[in-house]
Amino acid sequence: MDSSLARLHQTAPPEESFLDCLVRGLSKTPKDIPCKYFYDSQGSQLFEQICALPEYYQTRTETALLADHAGEIAQLMGDGIEILEFGAGALKKVRILLDAARVAAYSPLDISGDYLREVVVTLAADYPALILRPLIGDFTQGLEIPLLPGNPRRAGFFPGSTIGNFRPDAAMALLRRMRALLPGGGLLIGVDLVKDPARLHAAYNDAAGITALFNKNLLARANRELGADFDLSGFAHYAPYNALGHRIEMYLVSLRRQSASLMGQRIDFAAGEAIHTEDSHKYTIESFREMAARAGFRPRAVWTDPERLFSLHWLES
Ligand SMILES: C[S@@+](CC[C@H](N)C(=O)[O-])C[C@H]1O[C@@H](n2cnc3c(N)ncnc32)[C@H](O)[C@@H]1O
């Protein structure tokens, strides 16, 4: 493993800071905060707890799909490739690929830098022969990730249906940018499917309240990092399914008229005012393959579970 985590060369203009994004997003109507800010170390740990919830079928279904089709996936990827994982999180699912395929190098990319630093140590110990290149960065920015010397082929891995966090036009643009990073390879991507709204609703409104904590971590993070004074008990987690838009929409709703202070700026909330914090779009297998094709991929294999809850796609670049 590289002794220091590589940082990405980003081709886009410098990114807005968390503070700038908060001030801009909370000063307008309607209010919003980009969902990528969920993920500091605490947010990443809360997401791992969500993955283990009984209501959250996504993680166990996708993991089973990977395990059931690992041999086929390994053949499609070919020998001696580099895997570049977008939004790598806890680095758990990739282990199935590392065990099944002949992977020469693995480059996990994530915005949650401290968490990535932590989990990569365990992976490095478990796979001592693997060339590891952890990358801290934002995949929504223009990225330049050079191929590793001696590794001319690269496969992308984008599990967890993170693609669903983007509106379809932004998702297509992101897929297009990812494709440019995967010459002569492909992208293995997990996509959550449209289904009974009650099942979807339960997955984002768990009985233990972990998704609510994850949602509120945006404000908790602002309190920790920026010395803000958001009163977490003054906000409710609200995550309805928008059946027309095929997406879960997540909000923090102010339970009363209140204000908070953020680096000397006052942020006012009316009673019932919402902050939009995340969308999670759901696709049919066909609608996703169509979008991937419009982004320039050649959709090849697709796997789904018997209940058609989740899908895993191999897209050739
Ligand atoms: C829904 S979680 C999925 C985690 C893991 N891949 C899985 O399947 O369980 C999204 C992951 O993407 C990361 N992430 C979110 N937005 C990102 C961005 N703009 N750039 C890089 N990583 C991002 C988060 O830190 C988190 O680890």
Tab-separated table of C-alpha atoms and ligand atoms in Angstrom:
chain	number	residue	atom	x	y	z
A	1	MET	CA	0.000	0.000	0.000
A	2	ASP	CA	1.140	3.550	-0.635
A	3	SER	CA	2.337	4.957	2.667
A	4	SER	CA	0.275	8.121	2.219
A	5	LEU	CA	-3.157	8.178	0.661
A	6	ALA	CA	-3.070	9.617	-2.808
A	7	ARG	CA	-5.177	12.694	-3.389
A	8	LEU	CA	-6.802	13.116	-6.729
A	9	HIS	CA	-5.909	15.532	-9.389
A	10	GLN	CA	-9.250	17.224	-9.976
A	11	THR	CA	-9.871	18.974	-13.247
A	12	ALA	CA	-12.940	20.959	-12.119
A	13	PRO	CA	-12.707	24.363	-10.400
A	14	PRO	CA	-11.959	24.123	-6.641
A	15	GLU	CA	-14.830	22.568	-4.764
A	16	GLU	CA	-17.085	24.567	-2.452
A	17	SER	CA	-16.303	23.882	1.213
A	18	PHE	CA	-18.821	22.250	3.580
A	19	LEU	CA	-19.305	25.688	5.185
A	20	ASP	CA	-19.942	27.448	1.851
A	21	CYS	CA	-22.383	24.721	0.807
A	22	LEU	CA	-24.250	24.921	4.117
A	23	VAL	CA	-24.518	28.700	4.069
A	24	ARG	CA	-25.694	28.717	0.447
A	25	GLY	CA	-28.060	25.752	0.857
A	26	LEU	CA	-29.646	26.972	4.090
A	27	SER	CA	-30.038	30.590	3.015
A	28	LYS	CA	-32.327	29.842	0.079
A	29	THR	CA	-35.862	28.559	-0.326
A	30	PRO	CA	-36.331	25.613	-0.419
A	31	LYS	CA	-33.322	24.717	1.699
A	32	ASP	CA	-30.986	21.865	0.782
A	33	ILE	CA	-27.656	20.251	1.705
A	34	PRO	CA	-25.852	17.945	-0.785
A	35	CYS	CA	-25.936	14.325	0.412
A	36	LYS	CA	-22.195	13.810	-0.010
A	37	TYR	CA	-21.777	15.710	3.280
A	38	PHE	CA	-23.405	12.865	5.220
A	39	TYR	CA	-20.079	11.106	5.053
A	40	ASP	CA	-17.568	12.062	7.676
A	41	SER	CA	-16.305	9.197	9.892
A	42	GLN	CA	-19.487	9.217	11.995
A	43	GLY	CA	-21.683	9.266	8.881
A	44	SER	CA	-19.758	6.357	7.345
A	45	GLN	CA	-20.141	4.373	10.572
A	46	LEU	CA	-23.871	5.124	10.698
A	47	PHE	CA	-24.189	4.018	7.070
A	48	GLU	CA	-22.558	0.696	8.015
A	49	GLN	CA	-25.186	0.291	10.761
A	50	ILE	CA	-27.918	0.989	8.188
A	51	CYS	CA	-26.500	-1.786	5.978
A	52	ALA	CA	-27.120	-4.300	8.777
A	53	LEU	CA	-30.737	-3.252	9.471
A	54	PRO	CA	-33.474	-5.821	8.803
A	55	GLU	CA	-35.430	-3.288	6.704
A	56	TYR	CA	-32.420	-2.410	4.519
A	57	TYR	CA	-32.606	-5.248	1.985
A	58	GLN	CA	-30.165	-3.513	-0.420
A	59	THR	CA	-26.836	-4.538	1.145
A	60	ARG	CA	-27.608	-8.198	1.778
A	61	THR	CA	-29.282	-8.609	-1.631
A	62	GLU	CA	-26.406	-7.018	-3.539
A	63	THR	CA	-23.832	-8.978	-1.508
A	64	ALA	CA	-25.634	-12.233	-2.340
A	65	LEU	CA	-25.722	-11.296	-6.039
A	66	LEU	CA	-21.984	-10.629	-5.998
A	67	ALA	CA	-21.276	-13.921	-4.243
A	68	ASP	CA	-23.583	-15.955	-6.493
A	69	HIS	CA	-22.103	-14.552	-9.722
A	70	ALA	CA	-18.509	-13.905	-8.672
A	71	GLY	CA	-17.075	-16.465	-11.121
A	72	GLU	CA	-18.926	-14.968	-14.078
A	73	ILE	CA	-17.979	-11.446	-13.024
A	74	ALA	CA	-14.327	-12.460	-12.720
A	75	GLN	CA	-14.407	-13.792	-16.300
A	76	LEU	CA	-15.983	-10.612	-17.615
A	77	MET	CA	-13.398	-8.461	-15.837
A	78	GLY	CA	-10.487	-10.600	-17.048
A	79	ASP	CA	-7.129	-11.224	-15.424
A	80	GLY	CA	-4.696	-8.706	-14.026
A	81	ILE	CA	-7.019	-5.725	-13.890
A	82	GLU	CA	-7.122	-2.717	-11.599
A	83	ILE	CA	-10.456	-2.235	-9.803
A	84	LEU	CA	-11.391	1.406	-9.232
A	85	GLU	CA	-14.250	1.591	-6.711
A	86	PHE	CA	-16.342	4.741	-6.560
A	87	GLY	CA	-17.667	5.568	-3.058
A	88	ALA	CA	-15.924	2.547	-1.553
A	89	GLY	CA	-17.214	2.886	2.042
A	90	ALA	CA	-16.221	0.011	4.329
A	91	LEU	CA	-14.435	-1.945	1.527
A	92	LYS	CA	-16.519	-5.050	2.285
A	93	LYS	CA	-18.234	-5.951	-0.996
A	94	VAL	CA	-15.029	-5.720	-2.994
A	95	ARG	CA	-13.590	-8.623	-1.009
A	96	ILE	CA	-15.884	-10.950	-2.936
A	97	LEU	CA	-14.284	-9.740	-6.171
A	98	LEU	CA	-10.761	-9.849	-4.766
A	99	ASP	CA	-11.328	-13.468	-3.748
A	100	ALA	CA	-12.842	-14.525	-7.091
A	101	ALA	CA	-10.938	-12.540	-9.713
A	102	ARG	CA	-7.263	-12.076	-10.472
A	103	VAL	CA	-7.060	-8.469	-9.423
A	104	ALA	CA	-3.650	-6.827	-9.674
A	105	ALA	CA	-4.498	-3.509	-8.067
A	106	TYR	CA	-7.343	-1.910	-6.170
A	107	SER	CA	-8.030	1.832	-5.995
A	108	PRO	CA	-10.852	2.647	-3.555
A	109	LEU	CA	-12.068	6.233	-3.939
A	110	ASP	CA	-14.132	7.915	-1.221
A	111	ILE	CA	-14.929	11.384	0.076
A	112	SER	CA	-14.881	10.154	3.702
A	113	GLY	CA	-11.107	10.417	4.081
A	114	ASP	CA	-10.521	9.532	7.739
A	115	TYR	CA	-12.796	6.510	7.443
A	116	LEU	CA	-11.058	5.329	4.258
A	117	ARG	CA	-7.687	5.659	5.986
A	118	GLU	CA	-8.977	3.422	8.787
A	119	VAL	CA	-10.603	0.634	6.743
A	120	VAL	CA	-7.824	0.387	4.198
A	121	VAL	CA	-5.383	-0.757	6.892
A	122	THR	CA	-7.418	-3.932	7.550
A	123	LEU	CA	-7.807	-4.655	3.841
A	124	ALA	CA	-4.064	-4.238	3.272
A	125	ALA	CA	-3.347	-6.724	6.059
A	126	ASP	CA	-5.772	-9.262	4.576
A	127	TYR	CA	-4.509	-8.910	0.966
A	128	PRO	CA	-0.746	-8.374	1.310
A	129	ALA	CA	0.017	-9.048	-2.381
A	130	LEU	CA	-2.509	-6.539	-3.687
A	131	ILE	CA	-1.340	-3.155	-4.952
A	132	LEU	CA	-3.551	-0.705	-3.071
A	133	ARG	CA	-4.055	2.923	-4.085
A	134	PRO	CA	-6.623	4.561	-1.797
A	135	LEU	CA	-7.888	7.871	-3.161
A	136	ILE	CA	-9.600	10.595	-1.170
A	137	GLY	CA	-11.795	12.713	-3.390
A	138	ASP	CA	-15.177	13.674	-4.768
A	139	PHE	CA	-16.235	11.702	-7.818
A	140	THR	CA	-18.665	14.451	-8.847
A	141	GLN	CA	-15.692	16.679	-9.648
A	142	GLY	CA	-13.731	16.239	-12.865
A	143	LEU	CA	-11.265	13.508	-11.951
A	144	GLU	CA	-8.004	12.467	-13.482
A	145	ILE	CA	-6.883	9.074	-12.216
A	146	PRO	CA	-3.875	7.868	-14.190
A	147	LEU	CA	-3.624	4.160	-14.985
A	148	LEU	CA	-1.084	2.384	-12.807
A	149	PRO	CA	2.191	1.527	-14.526
A	150	GLY	CA	1.928	-2.012	-15.932
A	151	ASN	CA	-1.866	-2.110	-15.436
A	152	PRO	CA	-3.423	-0.983	-18.700
A	153	ARG	CA	-6.944	-2.300	-17.964
A	154	ARG	CA	-9.309	-1.033	-15.347
A	155	ALA	CA	-12.771	-2.079	-14.184
A	156	GLY	CA	-14.988	0.287	-12.255
A	157	PHE	CA	-17.036	-0.895	-9.271
A	158	PHE	CA	-19.920	1.282	-8.060
A	159	PRO	CA	-22.077	-0.711	-5.621
A	160	GLY	CA	-24.675	0.374	-3.051
A	161	SER	CA	-26.966	2.058	-5.611
A	162	THR	CA	-25.134	5.308	-4.909
A	163	ILE	CA	-25.993	6.225	-8.521
A	164	GLY	CA	-29.570	6.620	-7.224
A	165	ASN	CA	-28.506	9.730	-5.287
A	166	PHE	CA	-28.319	11.634	-8.560
A	167	ARG	CA	-31.202	12.967	-10.653
A	168	PRO	CA	-31.318	10.976	-13.920
A	169	ASP	CA	-29.609	13.707	-16.014
A	170	ALA	CA	-26.814	14.078	-13.436
A	171	ALA	CA	-26.561	10.276	-13.133
A	172	MET	CA	-26.060	9.989	-16.874
A	173	ALA	CA	-23.388	12.698	-16.853
A	174	LEU	CA	-21.614	10.924	-13.973
A	175	LEU	CA	-21.714	7.581	-15.821
A	176	ARG	CA	-20.240	9.308	-18.860
A	177	ARG	CA	-17.342	10.690	-16.782
A	178	MET	CA	-16.782	7.291	-15.170
A	179	ARG	CA	-16.660	5.618	-18.567
A	180	ALA	CA	-13.827	7.929	-19.592
A	181	LEU	CA	-11.829	6.549	-16.634
A	182	LEU	CA	-12.339	2.906	-17.668
A	183	PRO	CA	-10.701	2.390	-21.053
A	184	GLY	CA	-10.960	-1.182	-22.357
A	185	GLY	CA	-12.824	-2.357	-19.281
A	186	GLY	CA	-16.258	-1.908	-17.845
A	187	LEU	CA	-18.308	-0.850	-14.853
A	188	LEU	CA	-19.935	-3.230	-12.363
A	189	ILE	CA	-22.740	-1.218	-10.813
A	190	GLY	CA	-25.472	-1.987	-8.262
A	191	VAL	CA	-28.858	-0.377	-8.840
A	192	ASP	CA	-31.888	-0.525	-6.566
A	193	LEU	CA	-35.139	-1.366	-8.338
A	194	VAL	CA	-38.658	0.100	-8.233
A	195	LYS	CA	-40.881	-2.012	-6.020
A	196	ASP	CA	-43.708	-1.930	-3.485
A	197	PRO	CA	-43.595	1.588	-1.980
A	198	ALA	CA	-44.192	0.118	1.497
A	199	ARG	CA	-40.957	-1.876	1.241
A	200	LEU	CA	-39.049	1.195	0.090
A	201	HIS	CA	-40.593	3.344	2.797
A	202	ALA	CA	-39.610	0.850	5.498
A	203	ALA	CA	-36.002	0.718	4.248
A	204	TYR	CA	-35.545	4.475	4.821
A	205	ASN	CA	-37.664	4.703	7.982
A	206	ASP	CA	-36.215	1.900	10.104
A	207	ALA	CA	-37.711	1.088	13.479
A	208	ALA	CA	-34.380	1.555	15.293
A	209	GLY	CA	-34.093	5.134	14.021
A	210	ILE	CA	-30.586	4.723	12.541
A	211	THR	CA	-31.499	6.383	9.227
A	212	ALA	CA	-32.851	9.332	11.214
A	213	LEU	CA	-29.485	9.620	13.014
A	214	PHE	CA	-27.676	9.350	9.677
A	215	ASN	CA	-29.844	12.167	8.266
A	216	LYS	CA	-29.284	14.354	11.329
A	217	ASN	CA	-25.530	13.740	11.074
A	218	LEU	CA	-25.464	16.595	8.544
A	219	LEU	CA	-26.350	19.043	11.323
A	220	ALA	CA	-24.345	17.148	13.964
A	221	ARG	CA	-21.324	17.375	11.660
A	222	ALA	CA	-21.821	21.128	11.279
A	223	ASN	CA	-21.916	21.409	15.082
A	224	ARG	CA	-18.714	19.335	15.432
A	225	GLU	CA	-16.692	20.764	12.575
A	226	LEU	CA	-17.896	24.333	12.328
A	227	GLY	CA	-19.027	25.114	15.882
A	228	ALA	CA	-22.647	25.559	14.745
A	229	ASP	CA	-25.465	25.190	17.273
A	230	PHE	CA	-28.215	23.274	15.476
A	231	ASP	CA	-30.598	21.734	18.020
A	232	LEU	CA	-30.972	18.180	16.686
A	233	SER	CA	-34.090	17.559	18.749
A	234	GLY	CA	-35.755	20.409	16.859
A	235	PHE	CA	-35.672	18.501	13.535
A	236	ALA	CA	-37.554	15.422	12.344
A	237	HIS	CA	-36.350	12.830	9.836
A	238	TYR	CA	-38.885	12.593	6.997
A	239	ALA	CA	-38.378	10.182	4.066
A	240	PRO	CA	-41.436	9.637	1.840
A	241	TYR	CA	-41.479	7.737	-1.463
A	242	ASN	CA	-42.334	9.903	-4.470
A	243	ALA	CA	-44.060	7.370	-6.713
A	244	LEU	CA	-44.181	9.702	-9.725
A	245	GLY	CA	-40.466	10.456	-9.544
A	246	HIS	CA	-39.542	6.858	-8.545
A	247	ARG	CA	-37.455	8.099	-5.651
A	248	ILE	CA	-37.200	8.240	-1.884
A	249	GLU	CA	-36.809	11.866	-0.855
A	250	MET	CA	-35.152	12.616	2.437
A	251	TYR	CA	-35.706	15.763	4.478
A	252	LEU	CA	-34.995	17.256	7.884
A	253	VAL	CA	-38.104	19.142	8.954
A	254	SER	CA	-37.939	21.929	11.519
A	255	LEU	CA	-40.390	21.115	14.311
A	256	ARG	CA	-40.770	24.736	15.341
A	257	ARG	CA	-39.732	28.252	14.462
A	258	GLN	CA	-36.053	28.404	15.369
A	259	SER	CA	-32.692	29.760	14.351
A	260	ALA	CA	-29.142	28.475	14.470
A	261	SER	CA	-25.808	30.187	14.238
A	262	LEU	CA	-23.217	29.041	11.741
A	263	MET	CA	-19.835	30.772	11.823
A	264	GLY	CA	-21.440	34.073	12.754
A	265	GLN	CA	-24.314	33.730	10.259
A	266	ARG	CA	-27.874	33.324	11.511
A	267	ILE	CA	-29.982	30.654	9.812
A	268	ASP	CA	-33.740	30.928	10.346
A	269	PHE	CA	-36.252	28.111	10.073
A	270	ALA	CA	-40.017	28.489	9.967
A	271	ALA	CA	-42.091	25.844	11.769
A	272	GLY	CA	-42.467	22.952	9.312
A	273	GLU	CA	-39.727	24.198	6.987
A	274	ALA	CA	-37.803	21.352	5.322
A	275	ILE	CA	-34.165	20.862	4.343
A	276	HIS	CA	-33.869	18.486	1.384
A	277	THR	CA	-30.950	16.176	2.166
A	278	GLU	CA	-31.058	13.231	-0.261
A	279	ASP	CA	-32.848	11.538	-3.150
A	280	SER	CA	-32.581	7.839	-3.808
A	281	HIS	CA	-33.832	7.078	-7.304
A	282	LYS	CA	-35.119	3.638	-8.204
A	283	TYR	CA	-34.954	2.170	-11.711
A	284	THR	CA	-36.318	-0.758	-13.654
A	285	ILE	CA	-33.657	-2.989	-15.196
A	286	GLU	CA	-34.674	-1.684	-18.616
A	287	SER	CA	-34.696	2.011	-17.686
A	288	PHE	CA	-31.242	1.722	-16.147
A	289	ARG	CA	-29.766	-0.147	-19.132
A	290	GLU	CA	-31.208	2.524	-21.425
A	291	MET	CA	-29.591	5.289	-19.386
A	292	ALA	CA	-26.241	3.456	-19.329
A	293	ALA	CA	-26.386	3.043	-23.112
A	294	ARG	CA	-27.093	6.765	-23.526
A	295	ALA	CA	-24.014	7.410	-21.368
A	296	GLY	CA	-21.954	5.459	-23.928
A	297	PHE	CA	-21.696	2.049	-22.195
A	298	ARG	CA	-22.618	-1.256	-23.799
A	299	PRO	CA	-24.894	-2.916	-21.221
A	300	ARG	CA	-24.009	-6.633	-21.092
A	301	ALA	CA	-24.832	-8.980	-18.214
A	302	VAL	CA	-27.414	-8.139	-15.591
A	303	TRP	CA	-28.246	-10.126	-12.468
A	304	THR	CA	-31.181	-9.802	-10.123
A	305	ASP	CA	-32.591	-11.714	-7.145
A	306	PRO	CA	-35.776	-13.819	-7.262
A	307	GLU	CA	-37.844	-10.986	-5.704
A	308	ARG	CA	-36.360	-8.460	-8.168
A	309	LEU	CA	-35.400	-6.145	-5.343
A	310	PHE	CA	-31.956	-5.158	-6.625
A	311	SER	CA	-29.897	-5.394	-9.812
A	312	LEU	CA	-26.227	-5.727	-10.640
A	313	HIS	CA	-25.079	-4.645	-14.114
A	314	TRP	CA	-21.911	-5.219	-16.095
A	315	LEU	CA	-21.527	-2.313	-18.505
A	316	GLU	CA	-18.750	-2.518	-21.079
A	317	SER	CA	-16.920	0.747	-21.640
B	1	LIG	C1	-24.421	4.596	-0.153
B	1	LIG	S1	-22.790	4.530	0.447
B	1	LIG	C2	-22.202	3.036	-0.334
B	1	LIG	C3	-20.991	2.465	0.338
B	1	LIG	C4	-20.468	1.151	-0.270
B	1	LIG	N1	-20.004	1.350	-1.630
B	1	LIG	C5	-21.545	0.088	-0.249
B	1	LIG	O1	-21.970	-0.327	-1.318
B	1	LIG	O2	-21.940	-0.340	0.841
B	1	LIG	C6	-22.024	5.800	-0.510
B	1	LIG	C7	-20.510	5.873	-0.378
B	1	LIG	O3	-20.030	6.817	-1.339
B	1	LIG	C8	-19.232	7.812	-0.702
B	1	LIG	N2	-19.517	9.059	-1.414
B	1	LIG	C9	-20.699	9.735	-1.442
B	1	LIG	N3	-20.611	10.795	-2.252
B	1	LIG	C10	-19.336	10.795	-2.755
B	1	LIG	C11	-18.640	11.638	-3.655
B	1	LIG	N4	-19.228	12.699	-4.197
B	1	LIG	N5	-17.354	11.330	-3.967
B	1	LIG	C12	-16.745	10.243	-3.399
B	1	LIG	N6	-17.361	9.404	-2.538
B	1	LIG	C13	-18.645	9.677	-2.218
B	1	LIG	C14	-19.646	7.820	0.742
B	1	LIG	O4	-18.629	8.274	1.602
B	1	LIG	C15	-20.020	6.349	0.969
B	1	LIG	O5	-18.897	5.606	1.366
